[in-house]
Amino acid sequence: MPSKPYVRDPSAGKKPFYVGVDLGGTNIKVGVVDSNAKVFYRHSIPTEHDRGPDNGVERMGRAVQDAIAALKLKPKRDVARVGLGSPGTMDIPHGMLLEPVNLPTWRQFPLRDRLSKECGLPVAFENDANAAAYGEKWAGAGRKAHSIVLLTLGTGVGCGIIIGDLILDGEHSHGGESGHVLVNPADDAPRCGCGKTGCLEAYGSASGLIRHVIERIERGAESVLAQRHRAGEKIDGLAIAEAAEAGDALALSAIDETARWLGIGVVSLMHTIDPTMVILGGAMTFGGARHRLGRSFLERISSEVQRRAFPTLAKNTLIRFAQLGGDAGFIGAAGIARLEHLRLRPEGLPSPKARRRS
Amino acid sequence: MPSKPYVRDPSAGKKPFYVGVDLGGTNIKVGVVDSNAKVFYRHSIPTEHDRGPDNGVERMGRAVQDAIAALKLKPKRDVARVGLGSPGTMDIPHGMLLEPVNLPTWRQFPLRDRLSKECGLPVAFENDANAAAYGEKWAGAGRKAHSIVLLTLGTGVGCGIIIGDLILDGEHSHGGESGHVLVNPADDAPRCGCGKTGCLEAYGSASGLIRHVIERIERGAESVLAQRHRAGEKIDGLAIAEAAEAGDALALSAIDETARWLGIGVVSLMHTIDPTMVILGGAMTFGGARHRLGRSFLERISSEVQRRAFPTLAKNTLIRFAQLGGDAGFIGAAGIARLEHLRLRPEGLPSPKARRRS
């Protein structure tokens, strides 16, 4: 059943508005955000990715137009630009999807320009993890930070790096793929989703956590999870989190181990980027600051950082939970649209000065 | 015996000129560079660091003035600014030395402002590794690259990261301390010069190479180096390089092992920064592209990168030797002075436009 969009009176918003689109393998989230990063509209529709990119881009274009219409805004006059965060791989400068793992039929597709045509507005194109990082920096946990590294912990370990106004896209649109820094060079290190071995993601993700639990069960560890595994039930991140909350020793120690590896990865990032703040988001943060398990997870990561980082960085680098949840992607995409607008200001749109005069 | 400075007629140079200072524990290098990164003056004097920072900064100030006088240039009119690359630790925005390991009596010293007073010109202050990286990007191996990571291989592993015009200083002046990314998380990993264990520097530096050779000798490996070690001779990087060039199997395999670890570190940097080019400099490059040993060292690093990096990056990221040798530091410092000048253009100095008119 399609949910109804969240709509809020835009008359209090600071113009121009920006539309942010967060394209995922399952859902497309569309939001309208004002120049101060306030959200005035939010809606989620299915991606239907198996129906191909033409269908997808039409659906996105319509969703953008619906959003603008729902707020009774005028495109171009009130809404300067659209931002799109997309999964990869991609070519950011050319706005191309290349080989997107979660959108397998959308290969070699000129997504940015097609969406721009579809919705009649210029589109800023970005990697979804970088867009989420920009969202947290613009409007979330990192809004007072000069530079941030966002790690999004879920099935994998996503990463986005923002330094001032620089979004670290990288030369080949692979900047901030830090889920794949090497934390274990051993030849028998576990295999990562990327096909290589020893990546941070192979340890710090839900997949890594589950693998660790199952290995220990198969070596004879006792746990409520062991009983469920032997009964043929699937062990997922949620099951492990629930067991940990109930005090299960295996689940607790596995989460500890995951946190320890994340601490190792965070130290390598601190010694390279030296950000103001490292932000942890995603489902694998175990409820974040509001839950005991989330807090102890963060403490375990921090204690590994304390042990391994340069003392100045161990003392001064902030490590915090993300604040925008599932909105980070579209808010960040809208924020990147704003950045591009402020840099490029297209002829089609009057400058704020001209608007004030008229 | 003090060497004579290299001096070249500056009339062909593009004004304004910049003075670059590369402060080291042993020597201070001073160079004058024009707006196109051409070197017109170069001189090296002893640091005399044990005589304290007041003596050091006076010597630096005089060396800057001597350089300008030798070229018969006028400070301010012809020479816009001085750039200073310094070892750390430091506070870059405030121009402070904090706890410089190689200048132990220069603690908590306001080096930038003191040098500025001493030589009567504004001073741009930077970490020496970052300055060298900027040098290679402005005028060396990376001059056609958008972004570079420079690894300077010597006793330690220095690193500087430049993305466009952004010098990655970091929030706490620890950006690009990537010699200390973790490549081995094991509790028994070798100790690094920084006091922690498992850092890239503990494997990829001359110190790491020497440790590896001695460990293998003590476990019974046969080698010309083993005989020298048992005779009480000191095994250093040069001795290992010479043994390798003479075909010594232990030396060759130890250099191979060093290269393998460097490849692991390079992959982690590529997956985080995704630079156009990774540049390798320093004495531990075994003569670089001009020597067989240097070329095979680079090949071994590249083959580890091929094995472990994302295919796109393995295929497209350039890995090259540095080109400026020991000049990289002062050329880069001068280049950073130019960047600051173009950004900040002080009132004391007429703009290029005003100069053309006059």
Coordinates of N, CA and C in Angstrom, one line a residue, chain A residues 100-298:
Chain A
P100 N 25.8 -0.5 -11.8 CA 25.3 -0.4 -10.4 C 24.8 -1.8 -9.9
V101 N 25.4 -2.3 -8.9 CA 25.2 -3.7 -8.4 C 23.7 -3.9 -8.1
N102 N 23.1 -2.9 -7.4 CA 21.7 -3.0 -7.0 C 20.7 -2.6 -8.0
L103 N 21.1 -2.2 -9.2 CA 20.2 -1.8 -10.3 C 20.7 -2.5 -11.5
P104 N 20.7 -3.8 -11.6 CA 21.5 -4.5 -12.6 C 21.1 -4.3 -14.0
T105 N 19.9 -3.8 -14.2 CA 19.5 -3.5 -15.6 C 19.8 -2.1 -16.0
W106 N 20.3 -1.3 -15.1 CA 20.5 0.1 -15.4 C 22.0 0.4 -15.8
R107 N 22.6 -0.4 -16.5 CA 24.0 -0.3 -16.9 C 24.2 0.8 -17.9
Q108 N 25.4 1.5 -17.8 CA 25.8 2.5 -18.8 C 24.7 3.5 -19.2
F109 N 24.0 4.0 -18.1 CA 22.8 4.8 -18.3 C 23.1 6.3 -17.9
P110 N 22.8 7.2 -18.8 CA 23.1 8.7 -18.5 C 22.0 9.3 -17.6
L111 N 22.0 8.8 -16.3 CA 21.0 9.1 -15.4 C 20.7 10.6 -15.1
R112 N 21.8 11.3 -14.9 CA 21.7 12.7 -14.6 C 20.9 13.5 -15.7
D113 N 21.4 13.3 -16.9 CA 20.8 14.1 -18.0 C 19.4 13.7 -18.3
R114 N 19.1 12.4 -18.2 CA 17.8 11.9 -18.4 C 16.8 12.4 -17.3
L115 N 17.2 12.4 -16.1 CA 16.3 12.9 -15.0 C 16.1 14.4 -15.2
S116 N 17.1 15.1 -15.6 CA 17.0 16.6 -15.9 C 16.0 16.8 -16.9
K117 N 16.0 16.1 -18.0 CA 15.0 16.2 -19.1 C 13.6 15.9 -18.6
E118 N 13.6 14.8 -17.8 CA 12.3 14.3 -17.3 C 11.6 15.4 -16.4
C119 N 12.4 16.1 -15.6 CA 11.7 17.0 -14.6 C 11.9 18.5 -14.9
G120 N 12.7 18.8 -16.0 CA 12.8 20.2 -16.4 C 13.6 21.0 -15.5
L121 N 14.5 20.4 -14.8 CA 15.4 21.2 -13.9 C 16.8 20.7 -14.0
P122 N 17.8 21.5 -13.7 CA 19.2 20.9 -13.7 C 19.3 20.0 -12.5
V123 N 20.1 18.9 -12.7 CA 20.3 17.9 -11.7 C 21.8 17.8 -11.3
A124 N 22.0 17.8 -10.0 CA 23.3 17.5 -9.4 C 23.4 16.1 -9.1
F125 N 24.5 15.4 -9.5 CA 24.6 14.0 -9.5 C 25.7 13.6 -8.5
E126 N 25.4 12.6 -7.6 CA 26.4 12.2 -6.6 C 26.2 10.8 -6.2
N127 N 27.2 10.2 -5.7 CA 27.2 8.9 -5.1 C 26.3 8.9 -3.8
D128 N 25.5 7.9 -3.6 CA 24.5 8.0 -2.4 C 25.2 8.1 -1.1
A129 N 26.3 7.4 -0.9 CA 27.0 7.5 0.4 C 27.6 8.9 0.6
N130 N 28.1 9.5 -0.5 CA 28.6 10.9 -0.4 C 27.5 11.9 -0.1
A131 N 26.3 11.6 -0.7 CA 25.2 12.5 -0.5 C 24.7 12.4 1.0
A132 N 24.7 11.2 1.5 CA 24.3 11.1 2.9 C 25.3 11.8 3.8
A133 N 26.6 11.7 3.5 CA 27.6 12.4 4.3 C 27.4 13.9 4.2
Y134 N 27.1 14.4 3.0 CA 26.9 15.8 2.9 C 25.6 16.2 3.7
G135 N 24.6 15.3 3.7 CA 23.4 15.6 4.5 C 23.8 15.8 6.0
E136 N 24.5 14.8 6.5 CA 24.9 14.9 7.9 C 25.8 16.1 8.2
K137 N 26.6 16.5 7.3 CA 27.4 17.7 7.5 C 26.6 19.0 7.4
W138 N 25.6 19.0 6.5 CA 24.9 20.2 6.3 C 23.8 20.4 7.4
A139 N 23.2 19.3 7.8 CA 22.0 19.5 8.6 C 22.0 18.5 9.8
G140 N 23.0 17.6 9.9 CA 22.9 16.6 10.9 C 24.0 16.7 12.0
A141 N 24.5 15.5 12.3 CA 25.5 15.5 13.4 C 26.7 16.3 13.2
G142 N 27.1 16.5 11.9 CA 28.3 17.2 11.5 C 28.1 18.7 11.2
R143 N 26.9 19.3 11.6 CA 26.7 20.6 11.1 C 27.6 21.7 11.6
K144 N 28.3 21.4 12.7 CA 29.3 22.4 13.2 C 30.7 21.9 12.9
A145 N 30.9 20.9 12.2 CA 32.2 20.3 11.8 C 32.7 20.9 10.5
H146 N 34.0 21.1 10.4 CA 34.6 21.5 9.1 C 34.7 20.3 8.2
S147 N 35.0 19.2 8.7 CA 35.2 18.0 7.9 C 34.6 16.7 8.6
I148 N 34.0 15.9 7.8 CA 33.5 14.7 8.4 C 33.8 13.4 7.6
V149 N 33.8 12.3 8.3 CA 33.8 11.0 7.6 C 32.5 10.3 8.1
L150 N 31.6 10.0 7.2 CA 30.4 9.2 7.6 C 30.6 7.7 7.2
L151 N 30.4 6.9 8.2 CA 30.4 5.4 7.9 C 29.0 5.0 8.1
T152 N 28.4 4.4 7.1 CA 27.0 3.9 7.1 C 27.1 2.4 7.3
L153 N 26.7 1.9 8.5 CA 26.9 0.5 8.8 C 25.6 -0.3 8.5
G154 N 25.7 -1.2 7.6 CA 24.5 -2.0 7.3 C 25.0 -3.3 6.8
T155 N 24.3 -3.8 5.7 CA 24.8 -5.0 5.1 C 26.3 -4.9 4.7
G156 N 26.6 -3.7 4.2 CA 28.0 -3.3 3.9 C 28.4 -2.2 4.8
V157 N 29.6 -1.6 4.5 CA 30.1 -0.4 5.2 C 30.2 0.7 4.1
G158 N 29.2 1.6 4.1 CA 29.3 2.7 3.2 C 30.1 3.8 3.8
C159 N 30.7 4.7 3.0 CA 31.5 5.8 3.5 C 31.4 7.0 2.6
G160 N 31.3 8.2 3.2 CA 31.4 9.4 2.5 C 32.2 10.4 3.2
I161 N 33.0 11.2 2.5 CA 34.0 12.1 3.1 C 33.7 13.5 2.6
I162 N 33.6 14.4 3.5 CA 33.3 15.8 3.2 C 34.4 16.7 3.9
I163 N 35.1 17.5 3.2 CA 36.1 18.4 3.7 C 35.7 19.8 3.3
G164 N 35.2 20.6 4.3 CA 34.7 21.9 3.9 C 33.6 21.7 2.9
D165 N 33.7 22.4 1.8 CA 32.7 22.2 0.7 C 33.1 21.2 -0.3
L166 N 34.2 20.5 0.0 CA 34.7 19.5 -1.0 C 34.0 18.1 -0.7
I167 N 33.3 17.6 -1.7 CA 32.8 16.2 -1.6 C 33.9 15.4 -2.2
L168 N 34.4 14.4 -1.4 CA 35.6 13.7 -1.9 C 35.1 12.6 -2.9
D169 N 34.8 13.0 -4.2 CA 34.4 12.1 -5.2 C 35.5 11.2 -5.7
G170 N 36.7 11.8 -5.7 CA 37.9 11.0 -6.3 C 38.0 11.2 -7.8
E171 N 39.1 10.8 -8.3 CA 39.4 11.0 -9.7 C 38.6 10.0 -10.5
H172 N 38.2 8.8 -10.0 CA 37.5 7.8 -10.8 C 36.2 7.5 -10.1
S173 N 35.6 8.5 -9.4 CA 34.3 8.4 -8.7 C 34.4 7.3 -7.6
H174 N 35.5 7.0 -7.1 CA 35.7 6.0 -6.1 C 36.2 6.6 -4.7
G175 N 36.1 7.9 -4.6 CA 36.5 8.5 -3.3 C 35.7 8.0 -2.2
G176 N 36.3 7.8 -1.0 CA 35.5 7.4 0.2 C 34.9 6.0 0.0
E177 N 35.6 5.2 -0.7 CA 35.1 3.7 -0.7 C 35.9 3.1 0.5
S178 N 35.8 3.7 1.6 CA 36.7 3.3 2.7 C 36.2 2.0 3.4
G179 N 35.0 1.6 3.1 CA 34.6 0.2 3.5 C 35.6 -0.8 3.0
H180 N 36.4 -0.4 2.0 CA 37.4 -1.3 1.4 C 38.8 -1.0 1.7
V181 N 39.1 -0.2 2.8 CA 40.5 -0.1 3.3 C 40.7 -1.5 3.9
L182 N 42.0 -1.9 3.8 CA 42.4 -3.2 4.2 C 42.7 -3.2 5.7
V183 N 42.0 -4.0 6.5 CA 42.3 -4.1 7.9 C 43.0 -5.4 8.3
N184 N 42.9 -6.4 7.3 CA 43.6 -7.6 7.6 C 44.3 -8.2 6.3
P185 N 45.6 -8.1 6.3 CA 46.3 -8.5 5.0 C 46.5 -10.0 4.9
A186 N 46.1 -10.8 5.9 CA 46.3 -12.2 5.9 C 45.7 -12.9 4.7
D187 N 46.3 -13.9 4.1 CA 45.8 -14.6 2.9 C 44.5 -15.3 3.3
D188 N 44.3 -15.7 4.5 CA 43.0 -16.4 4.9 C 42.0 -15.4 5.5
A189 N 42.2 -14.1 5.3 CA 41.2 -13.2 5.8 C 39.8 -13.4 5.1
P190 N 38.7 -13.1 5.8 CA 37.4 -13.3 5.1 C 37.2 -12.5 3.9
R191 N 36.4 -13.1 3.0 CA 36.1 -12.5 1.7 C 35.1 -11.4 1.9
C192 N 35.2 -10.3 1.2 CA 34.3 -9.2 1.3 C 33.3 -9.3 0.1
G193 N 32.2 -8.5 0.3 CA 31.2 -8.5 -0.8 C 31.8 -8.0 -2.1
C194 N 33.0 -7.3 -2.1 CA 33.6 -6.7 -3.3 C 34.4 -7.8 -4.0
G195 N 34.6 -8.9 -3.4 CA 35.4 -10.0 -4.1 C 36.8 -10.1 -3.5
K196 N 37.3 -9.1 -2.9 CA 38.6 -9.1 -2.3 C 38.6 -9.6 -0.9
T197 N 39.7 -9.7 -0.2 CA 39.7 -10.2 1.2 C 40.3 -9.1 2.1
G198 N 39.8 -9.2 3.4 CA 40.4 -8.4 4.4 C 40.0 -6.9 4.5
C199 N 38.9 -6.6 3.7 CA 38.4 -5.2 3.8 C 37.7 -5.0 5.1
L200 N 37.7 -3.7 5.5 CA 36.9 -3.3 6.7 C 35.5 -3.8 6.7
E201 N 34.8 -3.7 5.5 CA 33.5 -4.2 5.3 C 33.3 -5.6 5.7
A202 N 34.3 -6.4 5.4 CA 34.2 -7.9 5.7 C 34.1 -8.1 7.2
Y203 N 34.4 -7.1 8.0 CA 34.4 -7.2 9.5 C 33.3 -6.3 10.1
G204 N 33.2 -5.1 9.6 CA 32.4 -4.1 10.3 C 31.0 -4.0 9.9
S205 N 30.5 -4.9 9.0 CA 29.2 -4.8 8.5 C 28.3 -5.9 9.2
A206 N 27.0 -5.9 8.9 CA 26.1 -6.9 9.4 C 26.6 -8.3 8.8
S207 N 27.0 -8.3 7.6 CA 27.5 -9.6 7.0 C 28.7 -10.1 7.8
G208 N 29.6 -9.2 8.2 CA 30.7 -9.6 8.9 C 30.4 -10.2 10.3
L209 N 29.4 -9.5 10.9 CA 28.9 -9.9 12.3 C 28.3 -11.3 12.2
I210 N 27.4 -11.5 11.2 CA 26.7 -12.7 11.1 C 27.8 -13.9 10.8
R211 N 28.7 -13.6 9.9 CA 29.7 -14.6 9.6 C 30.5 -15.0 10.9
H212 N 30.8 -14.0 11.7 CA 31.6 -14.2 12.9 C 30.8 -15.1 13.9
V213 N 29.5 -14.8 14.0 CA 28.6 -15.5 15.0 C 28.5 -17.0 14.5
I214 N 28.3 -17.2 13.2 CA 28.1 -18.5 12.7 C 29.4 -19.4 12.8
E215 N 30.5 -18.7 12.5 CA 31.8 -19.4 12.7 C 31.9 -19.9 14.1
R216 N 31.6 -19.1 15.1 CA 31.8 -19.4 16.5 C 30.8 -20.5 16.9
I217 N 29.6 -20.4 16.3 CA 28.6 -21.5 16.6 C 29.1 -22.8 16.1
E218 N 29.7 -22.8 14.9 CA 30.1 -24.0 14.3 C 31.4 -24.6 15.0
R219 N 32.1 -23.7 15.7 CA 33.2 -24.2 16.5 C 32.7 -24.6 17.9
G220 N 31.4 -24.5 18.2 CA 30.8 -25.1 19.4 C 30.4 -24.1 20.4
A221 N 30.3 -22.8 20.1 CA 29.9 -21.8 21.1 C 28.5 -22.0 21.5
E222 N 28.2 -21.8 22.8 CA 26.8 -22.0 23.2 C 26.1 -20.6 23.2
S223 N 24.8 -20.6 22.8 CA 24.1 -19.3 22.7 C 22.7 -19.6 22.2
V224 N 21.7 -18.7 22.5 CA 20.4 -18.9 22.0 C 20.5 -18.9 20.4
L225 N 21.5 -18.2 19.9 CA 21.6 -18.2 18.4 C 22.0 -19.5 17.9
A226 N 22.8 -20.3 18.7 CA 23.3 -21.6 18.3 C 22.1 -22.5 18.1
Q227 N 21.1 -22.4 19.1 CA 19.9 -23.3 19.0 C 19.1 -22.9 17.7
R228 N 19.0 -21.6 17.5 CA 18.2 -21.2 16.3 C 18.9 -21.6 15.0
H229 N 20.3 -21.5 15.0 CA 21.0 -21.9 13.8 C 20.8 -23.4 13.5
R230 N 20.9 -24.2 14.6 CA 20.8 -25.6 14.4 C 19.4 -26.0 14.0
A231 N 18.4 -25.2 14.4 CA 17.0 -25.4 14.0 C 16.8 -25.0 12.5
G232 N 17.8 -24.4 11.9 CA 17.7 -24.0 10.5 C 17.2 -22.6 10.3
E233 N 17.0 -21.9 11.4 CA 16.6 -20.5 11.3 C 17.7 -19.6 10.7
K234 N 17.4 -18.6 10.0 CA 18.4 -17.7 9.5 C 18.8 -16.7 10.6
I235 N 20.1 -16.6 10.8 CA 20.6 -15.6 11.8 C 20.9 -14.3 11.1
D236 N 20.2 -13.2 11.4 CA 20.5 -12.0 10.8 C 21.0 -11.0 11.9
G237 N 21.2 -9.7 11.4 CA 21.7 -8.7 12.4 C 20.8 -8.4 13.5
L238 N 19.5 -8.4 13.1 CA 18.4 -8.1 14.1 C 18.4 -9.2 15.2
A239 N 18.5 -10.5 14.8 CA 18.5 -11.6 15.7 C 19.7 -11.5 16.7
I240 N 20.8 -11.1 16.1 CA 22.0 -11.0 17.0 C 21.8 -9.8 18.0
A241 N 21.3 -8.7 17.4 CA 21.0 -7.5 18.3 C 20.1 -7.9 19.5
E242 N 19.0 -8.6 19.1 CA 18.0 -9.0 20.1 C 18.7 -10.0 21.2
A243 N 19.5 -10.9 20.7 CA 20.2 -11.8 21.6 C 21.1 -11.0 22.5
A244 N 21.8 -10.0 22.0 CA 22.7 -9.2 22.8 C 22.0 -8.5 23.8
E245 N 20.8 -7.9 23.4 CA 20.0 -7.1 24.4 C 19.5 -8.0 25.5
A246 N 19.3 -9.3 25.2 CA 18.9 -10.2 26.2 C 20.1 -10.8 27.0
G247 N 21.3 -10.3 26.7 CA 22.4 -10.7 27.5 C 23.2 -11.9 27.0
D248 N 22.9 -12.3 25.8 CA 23.6 -13.5 25.2 C 25.1 -13.2 25.1
A249 N 25.9 -14.1 25.6 CA 27.4 -13.8 25.7 C 28.0 -13.8 24.3
L250 N 27.6 -14.8 23.5 CA 28.2 -14.9 22.1 C 27.8 -13.6 21.3
A251 N 26.5 -13.2 21.3 CA 26.1 -12.1 20.6 C 26.9 -10.8 21.0
L252 N 27.0 -10.7 22.4 CA 27.7 -9.5 22.9 C 29.1 -9.5 22.5
S253 N 29.8 -10.6 22.5 CA 31.2 -10.6 22.2 C 31.4 -10.5 20.7
A254 N 30.5 -10.9 19.9 CA 30.6 -10.8 18.4 C 30.4 -9.3 18.1
I255 N 29.5 -8.6 18.7 CA 29.3 -7.2 18.5 C 30.5 -6.4 18.9
D256 N 31.1 -6.8 20.0 CA 32.4 -6.3 20.5 C 33.5 -6.4 19.4
E257 N 33.6 -7.6 18.9 CA 34.6 -7.8 17.9 C 34.4 -7.0 16.6
T258 N 33.1 -6.8 16.2 CA 32.8 -6.0 15.1 C 33.2 -4.5 15.4
A259 N 32.9 -4.1 16.6 CA 33.3 -2.7 17.0 C 34.8 -2.5 17.0
R260 N 35.5 -3.6 17.4 CA 37.0 -3.5 17.5 C 37.6 -3.3 16.1
W261 N 37.0 -4.0 15.1 CA 37.5 -3.9 13.7 C 37.1 -2.5 13.2
L262 N 35.9 -2.0 13.5 CA 35.6 -0.7 13.1 C 36.5 0.3 13.6
G263 N 36.9 0.2 14.9 CA 37.9 1.1 15.5 C 39.2 1.1 14.7
I264 N 39.6 -0.1 14.3 CA 40.9 -0.1 13.5 C 40.7 0.7 12.2
G265 N 39.5 0.5 11.5 CA 39.3 1.2 10.3 C 39.2 2.7 10.5
V266 N 38.5 3.1 11.6 CA 38.4 4.5 12.0 C 39.7 5.2 12.2
V267 N 40.7 4.4 12.8 CA 42.0 5.0 13.1 C 42.7 5.3 11.8
S268 N 42.6 4.3 10.8 CA 43.3 4.5 9.5 C 42.7 5.7 8.8
L269 N 41.4 5.9 8.9 CA 40.8 7.1 8.3 C 41.2 8.4 9.0
M270 N 41.3 8.3 10.4 CA 41.7 9.5 11.1 C 43.1 9.9 10.7
H271 N 44.0 8.9 10.5 CA 45.4 9.2 10.2 C 45.6 9.7 8.8
T272 N 44.6 9.5 8.0 CA 44.7 10.0 6.6 C 43.9 11.3 6.4
I273 N 42.6 11.3 6.8 CA 41.8 12.5 6.6 C 41.9 13.5 7.8
D274 N 42.1 13.0 9.0 CA 42.0 13.9 10.2 C 40.8 14.8 10.2
P275 N 39.6 14.1 10.2 CA 38.4 14.9 10.1 C 38.0 15.5 11.5
T276 N 37.2 16.6 11.5 CA 36.7 17.1 12.7 C 35.9 16.0 13.5
M277 N 35.1 15.2 12.7 CA 34.2 14.3 13.3 C 34.0 13.0 12.4
V278 N 34.0 11.9 13.1 CA 33.6 10.6 12.4 C 32.2 10.3 12.9
I279 N 31.3 10.1 11.9 CA 29.9 9.9 12.2 C 29.5 8.5 11.8
L280 N 28.8 7.8 12.7 CA 28.4 6.4 12.4 C 26.9 6.4 12.2
G281 N 26.4 5.9 11.1 CA 25.0 5.8 10.8 C 24.6 4.4 10.4
G282 N 23.4 4.2 10.1 CA 22.9 2.9 9.5 C 22.3 2.0 10.6
A283 N 21.7 0.9 10.1 CA 21.0 0.0 11.0 C 21.9 -0.7 12.0
M284 N 23.2 -0.9 11.6 CA 24.1 -1.6 12.4 C 24.7 -0.7 13.5
T285 N 24.1 0.4 13.9 CA 24.5 1.2 15.0 C 23.6 0.8 16.2
F286 N 22.8 -0.2 16.1 CA 22.1 -0.8 17.3 C 21.3 0.2 18.0
G287 N 20.6 1.1 17.3 CA 19.7 2.1 18.0 C 20.4 3.3 18.3
G288 N 21.7 3.4 18.2 CA 22.5 4.6 18.4 C 22.4 5.1 19.9
A289 N 22.5 6.4 20.0 CA 22.7 7.0 21.4 C 21.5 6.7 22.3
R290 N 20.3 6.4 21.7 CA 19.1 6.2 22.6 C 19.1 4.8 23.2
H291 N 19.9 3.9 22.8 CA 19.9 2.5 23.3 C 21.2 2.1 23.9
R292 N 21.1 1.3 25.0 CA 22.2 0.9 25.7 C 23.2 0.1 24.8
L293 N 22.7 -0.7 24.0 CA 23.5 -1.5 23.1 C 24.3 -0.6 22.1
G294 N 23.6 0.4 21.6 CA 24.2 1.3 20.7 C 25.3 2.1 21.4
R295 N 25.1 2.5 22.6 CA 26.1 3.3 23.3 C 27.3 2.5 23.6
S296 N 27.1 1.2 24.0 CA 28.2 0.4 24.4 C 29.0 0.0 23.1
F297 N 28.3 -0.1 22.0 CA 29.0 -0.3 20.7 C 29.9 0.8 20.4
L298 N 29.4 2.0 20.5 CA 30.2 3.2 20.3 C 31.4 3.3 21.2

